[in-house]
PDB file of C-alpha atoms in Angstrom:
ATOM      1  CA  UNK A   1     -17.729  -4.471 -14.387  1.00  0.00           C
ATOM      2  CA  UNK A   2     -14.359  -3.152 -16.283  1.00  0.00           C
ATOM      3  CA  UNK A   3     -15.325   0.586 -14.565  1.00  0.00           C
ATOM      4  CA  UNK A   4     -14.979  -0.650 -11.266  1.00  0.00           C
ATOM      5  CA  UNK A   5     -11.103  -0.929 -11.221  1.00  0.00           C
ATOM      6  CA  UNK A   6      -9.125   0.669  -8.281  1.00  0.00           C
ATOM      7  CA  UNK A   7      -8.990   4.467 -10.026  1.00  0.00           C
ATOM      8  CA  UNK A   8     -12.368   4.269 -10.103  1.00  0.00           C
ATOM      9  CA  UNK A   9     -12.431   3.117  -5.957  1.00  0.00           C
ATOM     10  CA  UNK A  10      -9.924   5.896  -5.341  1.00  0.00           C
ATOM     11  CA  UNK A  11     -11.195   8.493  -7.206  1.00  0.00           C
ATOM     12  CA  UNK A  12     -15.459   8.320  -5.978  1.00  0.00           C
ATOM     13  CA  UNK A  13     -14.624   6.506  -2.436  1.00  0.00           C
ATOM     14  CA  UNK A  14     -11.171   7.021  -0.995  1.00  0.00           C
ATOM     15  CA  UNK A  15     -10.338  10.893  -2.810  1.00  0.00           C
ATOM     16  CA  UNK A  16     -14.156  12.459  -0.944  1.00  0.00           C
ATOM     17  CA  UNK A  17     -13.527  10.664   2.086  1.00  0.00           C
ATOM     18  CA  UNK A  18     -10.114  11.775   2.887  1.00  0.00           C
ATOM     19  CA  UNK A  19     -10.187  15.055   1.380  1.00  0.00           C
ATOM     20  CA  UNK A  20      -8.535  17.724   3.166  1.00  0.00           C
ATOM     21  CA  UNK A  21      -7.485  15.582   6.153  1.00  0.00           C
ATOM     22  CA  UNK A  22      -3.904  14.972   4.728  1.00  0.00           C
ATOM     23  CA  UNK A  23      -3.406  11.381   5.437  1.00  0.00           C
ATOM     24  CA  UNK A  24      -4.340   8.366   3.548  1.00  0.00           C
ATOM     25  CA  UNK A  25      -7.439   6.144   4.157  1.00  0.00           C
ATOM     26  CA  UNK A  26      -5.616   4.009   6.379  1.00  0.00           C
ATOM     27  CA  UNK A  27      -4.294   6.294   8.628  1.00  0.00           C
ATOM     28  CA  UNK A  28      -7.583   8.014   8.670  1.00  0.00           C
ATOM     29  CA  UNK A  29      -9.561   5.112   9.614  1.00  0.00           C
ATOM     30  CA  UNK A  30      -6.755   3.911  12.131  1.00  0.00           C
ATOM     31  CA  UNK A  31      -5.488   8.096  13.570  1.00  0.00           C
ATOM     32  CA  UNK A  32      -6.716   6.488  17.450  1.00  0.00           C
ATOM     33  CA  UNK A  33      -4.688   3.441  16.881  1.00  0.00           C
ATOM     34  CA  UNK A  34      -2.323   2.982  14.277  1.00  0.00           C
ATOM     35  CA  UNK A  35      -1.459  -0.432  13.149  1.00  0.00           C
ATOM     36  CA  UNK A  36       1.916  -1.740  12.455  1.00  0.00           C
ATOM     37  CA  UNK A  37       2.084  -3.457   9.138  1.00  0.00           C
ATOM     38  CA  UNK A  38       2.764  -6.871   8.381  1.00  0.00           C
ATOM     39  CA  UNK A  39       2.324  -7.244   4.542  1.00  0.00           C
ATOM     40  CA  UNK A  40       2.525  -5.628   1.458  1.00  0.00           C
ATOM     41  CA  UNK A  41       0.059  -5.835  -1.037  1.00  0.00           C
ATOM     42  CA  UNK A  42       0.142  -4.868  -4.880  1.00  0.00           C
ATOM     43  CA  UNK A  43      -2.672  -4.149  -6.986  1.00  0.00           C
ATOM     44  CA  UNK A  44      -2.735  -3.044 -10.783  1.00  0.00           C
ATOM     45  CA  UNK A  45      -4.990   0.440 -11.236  1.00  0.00           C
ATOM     46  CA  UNK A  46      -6.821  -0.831 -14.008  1.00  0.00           C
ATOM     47  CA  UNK A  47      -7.731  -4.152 -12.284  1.00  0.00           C
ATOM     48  CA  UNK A  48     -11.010  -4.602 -10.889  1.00  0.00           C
ATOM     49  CA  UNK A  49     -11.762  -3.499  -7.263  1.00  0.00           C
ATOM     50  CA  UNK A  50     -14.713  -5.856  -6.126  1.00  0.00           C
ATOM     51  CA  UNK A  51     -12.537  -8.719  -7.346  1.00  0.00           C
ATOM     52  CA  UNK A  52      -9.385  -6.932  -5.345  1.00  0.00           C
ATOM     53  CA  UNK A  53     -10.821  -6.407  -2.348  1.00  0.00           C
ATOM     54  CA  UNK A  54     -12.305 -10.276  -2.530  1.00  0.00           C
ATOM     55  CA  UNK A  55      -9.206 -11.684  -2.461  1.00  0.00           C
ATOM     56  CA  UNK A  56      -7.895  -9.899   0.118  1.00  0.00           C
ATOM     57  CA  UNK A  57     -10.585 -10.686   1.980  1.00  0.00           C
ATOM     58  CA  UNK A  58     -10.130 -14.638   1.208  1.00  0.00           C
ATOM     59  CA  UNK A  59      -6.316 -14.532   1.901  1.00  0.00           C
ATOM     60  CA  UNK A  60      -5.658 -12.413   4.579  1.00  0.00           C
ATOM     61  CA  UNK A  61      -6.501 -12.969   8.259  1.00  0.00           C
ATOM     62  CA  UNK A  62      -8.007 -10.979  10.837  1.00  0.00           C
ATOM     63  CA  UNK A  63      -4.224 -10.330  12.090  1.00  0.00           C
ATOM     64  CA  UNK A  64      -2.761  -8.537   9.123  1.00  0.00           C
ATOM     65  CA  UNK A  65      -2.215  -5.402   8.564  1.00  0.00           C
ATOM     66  CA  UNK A  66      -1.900  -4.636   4.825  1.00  0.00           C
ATOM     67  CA  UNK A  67       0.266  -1.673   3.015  1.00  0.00           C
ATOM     68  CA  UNK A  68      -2.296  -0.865  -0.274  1.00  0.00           C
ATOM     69  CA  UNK A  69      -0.587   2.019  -1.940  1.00  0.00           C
ATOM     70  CA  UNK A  70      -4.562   2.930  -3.190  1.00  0.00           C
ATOM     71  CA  UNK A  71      -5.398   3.142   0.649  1.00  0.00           C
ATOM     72  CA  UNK A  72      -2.646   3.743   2.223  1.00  0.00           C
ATOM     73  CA  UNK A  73      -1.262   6.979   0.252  1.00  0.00           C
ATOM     74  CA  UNK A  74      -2.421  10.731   0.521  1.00  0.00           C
ATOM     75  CA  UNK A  75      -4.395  10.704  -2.418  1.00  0.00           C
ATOM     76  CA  UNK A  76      -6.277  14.157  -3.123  1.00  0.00           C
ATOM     77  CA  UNK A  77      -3.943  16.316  -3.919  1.00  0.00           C
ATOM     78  CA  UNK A  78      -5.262  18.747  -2.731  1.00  0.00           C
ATOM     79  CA  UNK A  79      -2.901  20.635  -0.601  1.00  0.00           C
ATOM     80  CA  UNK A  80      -4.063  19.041   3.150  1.00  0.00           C
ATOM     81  CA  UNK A  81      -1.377  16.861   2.677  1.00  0.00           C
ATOM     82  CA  UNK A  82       1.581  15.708   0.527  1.00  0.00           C
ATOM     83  CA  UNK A  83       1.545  15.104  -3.151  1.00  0.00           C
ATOM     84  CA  UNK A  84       2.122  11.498  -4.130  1.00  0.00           C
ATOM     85  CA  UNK A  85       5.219  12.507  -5.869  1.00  0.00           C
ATOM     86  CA  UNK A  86       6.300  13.895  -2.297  1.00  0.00           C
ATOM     87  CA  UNK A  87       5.621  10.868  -0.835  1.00  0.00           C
ATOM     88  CA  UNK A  88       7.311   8.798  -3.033  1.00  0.00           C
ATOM     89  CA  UNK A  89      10.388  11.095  -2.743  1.00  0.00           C
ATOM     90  CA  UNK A  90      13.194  10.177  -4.828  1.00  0.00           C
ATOM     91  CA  UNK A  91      14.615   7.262  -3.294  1.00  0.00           C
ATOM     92  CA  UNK A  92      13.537   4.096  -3.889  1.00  0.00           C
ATOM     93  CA  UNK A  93      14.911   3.210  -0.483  1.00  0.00           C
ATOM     94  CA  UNK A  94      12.973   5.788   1.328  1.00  0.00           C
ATOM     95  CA  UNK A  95      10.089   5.851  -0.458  1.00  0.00           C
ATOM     96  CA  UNK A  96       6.432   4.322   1.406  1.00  0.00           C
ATOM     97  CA  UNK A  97       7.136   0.750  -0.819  1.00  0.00           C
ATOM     98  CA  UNK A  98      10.738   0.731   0.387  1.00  0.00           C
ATOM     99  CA  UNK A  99      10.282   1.674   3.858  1.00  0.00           C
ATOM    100  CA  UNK A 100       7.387  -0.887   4.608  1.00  0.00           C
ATOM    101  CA  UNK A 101       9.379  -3.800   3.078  1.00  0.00           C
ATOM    102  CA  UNK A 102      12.357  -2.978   5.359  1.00  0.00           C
ATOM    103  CA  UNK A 103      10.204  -2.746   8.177  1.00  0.00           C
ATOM    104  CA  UNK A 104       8.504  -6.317   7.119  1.00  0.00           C
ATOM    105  CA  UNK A 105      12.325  -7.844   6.750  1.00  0.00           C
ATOM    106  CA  UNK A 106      13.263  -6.770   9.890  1.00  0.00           C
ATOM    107  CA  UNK A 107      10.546  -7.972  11.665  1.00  0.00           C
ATOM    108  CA  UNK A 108      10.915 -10.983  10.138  1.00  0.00           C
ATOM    109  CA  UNK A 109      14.848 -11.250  11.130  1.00  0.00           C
ATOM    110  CA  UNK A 110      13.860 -10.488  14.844  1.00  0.00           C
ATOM    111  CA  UNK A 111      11.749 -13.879  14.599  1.00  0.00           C
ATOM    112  CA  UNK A 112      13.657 -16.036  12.491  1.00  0.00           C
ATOM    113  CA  UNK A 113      12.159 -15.832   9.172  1.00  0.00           C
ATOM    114  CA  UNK A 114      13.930 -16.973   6.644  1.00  0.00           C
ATOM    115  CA  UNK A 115      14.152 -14.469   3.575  1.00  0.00           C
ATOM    116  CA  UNK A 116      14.655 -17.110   0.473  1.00  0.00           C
ATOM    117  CA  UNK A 117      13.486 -14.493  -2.142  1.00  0.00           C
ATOM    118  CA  UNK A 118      15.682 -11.470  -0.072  1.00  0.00           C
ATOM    119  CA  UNK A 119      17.621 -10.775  -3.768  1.00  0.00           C
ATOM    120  CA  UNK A 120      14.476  -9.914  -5.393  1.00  0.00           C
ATOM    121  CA  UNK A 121      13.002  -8.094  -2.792  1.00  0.00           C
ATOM    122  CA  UNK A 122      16.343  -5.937  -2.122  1.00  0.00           C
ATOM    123  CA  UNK A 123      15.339  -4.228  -5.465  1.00  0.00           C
ATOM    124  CA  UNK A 124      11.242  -4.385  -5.505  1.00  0.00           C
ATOM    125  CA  UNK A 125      11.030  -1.060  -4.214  1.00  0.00           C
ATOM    126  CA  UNK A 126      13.208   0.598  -7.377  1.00  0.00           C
ATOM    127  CA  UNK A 127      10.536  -1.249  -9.529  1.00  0.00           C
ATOM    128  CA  UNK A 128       7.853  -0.255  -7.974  1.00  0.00           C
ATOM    129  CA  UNK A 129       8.708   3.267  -7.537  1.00  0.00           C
ATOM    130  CA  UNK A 130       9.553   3.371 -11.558  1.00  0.00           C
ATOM    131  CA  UNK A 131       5.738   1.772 -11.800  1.00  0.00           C
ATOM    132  CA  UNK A 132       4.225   4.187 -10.093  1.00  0.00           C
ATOM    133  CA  UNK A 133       5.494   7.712 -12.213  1.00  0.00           C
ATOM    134  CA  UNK A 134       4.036   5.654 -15.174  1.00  0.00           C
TER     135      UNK A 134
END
């Protein structure tokens, strides 16, 4: 069903259950124990949730620990916490999609991953933060 895209998922599941707690879901489901992150996943906000969250779900293992802006972002607006534009500050660099993809890189140098794609990535964070104020 076309309705249930990821707005829809944000706005009747993640937006009521992290109101007023200032964090995203992830955080919020994680506050005893936070995770360190190991991959970053995009999603499109039109594209359908179920289908999303299958994937996922197929491609991941129990091991990862995913960066979903959707999940991972104060969402509400409300006050409690930062606005997205806040979070996203503006620096590509620093913002949540930059900083997560430097922290994946340099884990990855510290165990000898090579980083074929590294020129692409370098400037993935400038494109997604011009995405996201669409």
């Amino acid at each position: 069903d076309s309705k249930n895209n990821v707005y829809h998922l944000v706005t009747q599941y993640v937006k009521p259950w992290t109101v007023g707690k200032g964090t995203g879901y992830a955080l919020m489901v994680n506050t005893e124990s936070p995770k360190e992150v190991n991959l970053m996943v995009s999603h499109a906000w039109s594209e359908n949730a179920e289908e999303f969250i299958e994937c996922l779900i197929r491609t991941v293992s129990d091991d990862d620990v995913m960066f979903v802006c959707a999940l991972s972002l104060y969402q509400c607006e409300d006050g409690a916490g930062p606005t997205i534009e806040e979070q996203l500050g503006t620096d590509p660099e620093e913002s949540p999609f930059g900083r997560v993809l430097t922290h994946i890189r340099i884990r990855g140098d510290l165990i000898g991953w090579k980083w074929r794609f590294r020129r692409l990535l370098i400037g993935f964070p400038t494109v997604l933060a011009c995405l996201a104020t669409l």
